[in-house]
PDB file of C-alpha atoms in Angstrom:
ATOM      1  CA  MET A   1     -20.371 -18.259   0.044  1.00 76.00           C
ATOM      2  CA  ALA A   2     -21.031 -16.274   3.235  1.00 77.00           C
ATOM      3  CA  ALA A   3     -23.798 -18.705   4.167  1.00 81.00           C
ATOM      4  CA  ASP A   4     -21.323 -21.573   3.862  1.00 86.00           C
ATOM      5  CA  LEU A   5     -18.942 -19.803   6.209  1.00 84.00           C
ATOM      6  CA  LEU A   6     -21.683 -19.193   8.777  1.00 83.00           C
ATOM      7  CA  THR A   7     -22.724 -22.842   8.554  1.00 86.00           C
ATOM      8  CA  THR A   8     -19.135 -23.994   9.089  1.00 87.00           C
ATOM      9  CA  ILE A   9     -18.712 -21.732  12.102  1.00 85.00           C
ATOM     10  CA  LYS A  10     -22.033 -22.850  13.574  1.00 86.00           C
ATOM     11  CA  ASP A  11     -21.537 -26.581  12.969  1.00 88.00           C
ATOM     12  CA  CYS A  12     -17.827 -26.904  13.656  1.00 89.00           C
ATOM     13  CA  CYS A  13     -15.957 -24.003  15.181  1.00 86.00           C
ATOM     14  CA  SER A  14     -18.560 -23.008  17.741  1.00 87.00           C
ATOM     15  CA  LYS A  15     -18.437 -26.486  19.277  1.00 89.00           C
ATOM     16  CA  THR A  16     -14.713 -26.387  20.008  1.00 91.00           C
ATOM     17  CA  PRO A  17     -13.477 -25.587  23.501  1.00 92.00           C
ATOM     18  CA  GLY A  18     -12.320 -22.008  23.713  1.00 92.00           C
ATOM     19  CA  PHE A  19     -14.671 -20.601  21.063  1.00 91.00           C
ATOM     20  CA  ILE A  20     -16.123 -18.320  23.745  1.00 92.00           C
ATOM     21  CA  THR A  21     -13.974 -17.699  26.812  1.00 94.00           C
ATOM     22  CA  ASP A  22     -13.725 -15.222  29.630  1.00 94.00           C
ATOM     23  CA  LYS A  23     -10.546 -13.882  28.000  1.00 96.00           C
ATOM     24  CA  LEU A  24     -12.466 -12.354  25.063  1.00 95.00           C
ATOM     25  CA  PRO A  25     -13.854  -8.825  25.170  1.00 97.00           C
ATOM     26  CA  ILE A  26     -17.613  -8.813  25.803  1.00 93.00           C
ATOM     27  CA  LEU A  27     -18.385  -7.635  22.262  1.00 94.00           C
ATOM     28  CA  GLY A  28     -16.306 -10.464  20.800  1.00 94.00           C
ATOM     29  CA  SER A  29     -18.097 -12.989  22.989  1.00 92.00           C
ATOM     30  CA  ILE A  30     -21.525 -11.704  21.959  1.00 90.00           C
ATOM     31  CA  PHE A  31     -20.511 -11.741  18.287  1.00 90.00           C
ATOM     32  CA  ARG A  32     -19.370 -15.354  18.604  1.00 92.00           C
ATOM     33  CA  LEU A  33     -22.569 -16.248  20.433  1.00 91.00           C
ATOM     34  CA  PHE A  34     -24.622 -14.950  17.518  1.00 90.00           C
ATOM     35  CA  LEU A  35     -22.393 -16.844  15.067  1.00 88.00           C
ATOM     36  CA  ALA A  36     -22.851 -20.038  17.079  1.00 89.00           C
ATOM     37  CA  ASN A  37     -26.613 -19.477  17.020  1.00 88.00           C
ATOM     38  CA  GLY A  38     -26.678 -19.168  13.236  1.00 85.00           C
ATOM     39  CA  ASN A  39     -27.107 -15.383  13.389  1.00 85.00           C
ATOM     40  CA  GLN A  40     -30.633 -15.784  14.777  1.00 89.00           C
ATOM     41  CA  PRO A  41     -32.139 -13.303  17.238  1.00 90.00           C
ATOM     42  CA  LEU A  42     -31.587 -13.960  20.933  1.00 89.00           C
ATOM     43  CA  ASP A  43     -33.339 -12.343  23.870  1.00 89.00           C
ATOM     44  CA  VAL A  44     -31.542 -11.141  26.982  1.00 88.00           C
ATOM     45  CA  GLU A  45     -32.184 -14.373  28.899  1.00 89.00           C
ATOM     46  CA  GLU A  46     -30.633 -16.449  26.105  1.00 84.00           C
ATOM     47  CA  LEU A  47     -27.573 -14.194  26.053  1.00 78.00           C
ATOM     48  CA  GLY A  48     -26.994 -14.739  29.782  1.00 77.00           C
TER      49      GLY A  48
END
């Protein structure tokens, strides 16, 4: 069930405009970045 939700977020929601914006707090943006990446590890260069 949780895996389905992550897949939906990765495949659908993360591709919509406004999923990550400059209006979000930095922690919220990073959280969404990891969701969009399928909760896979990212190094500092990939985060930037």
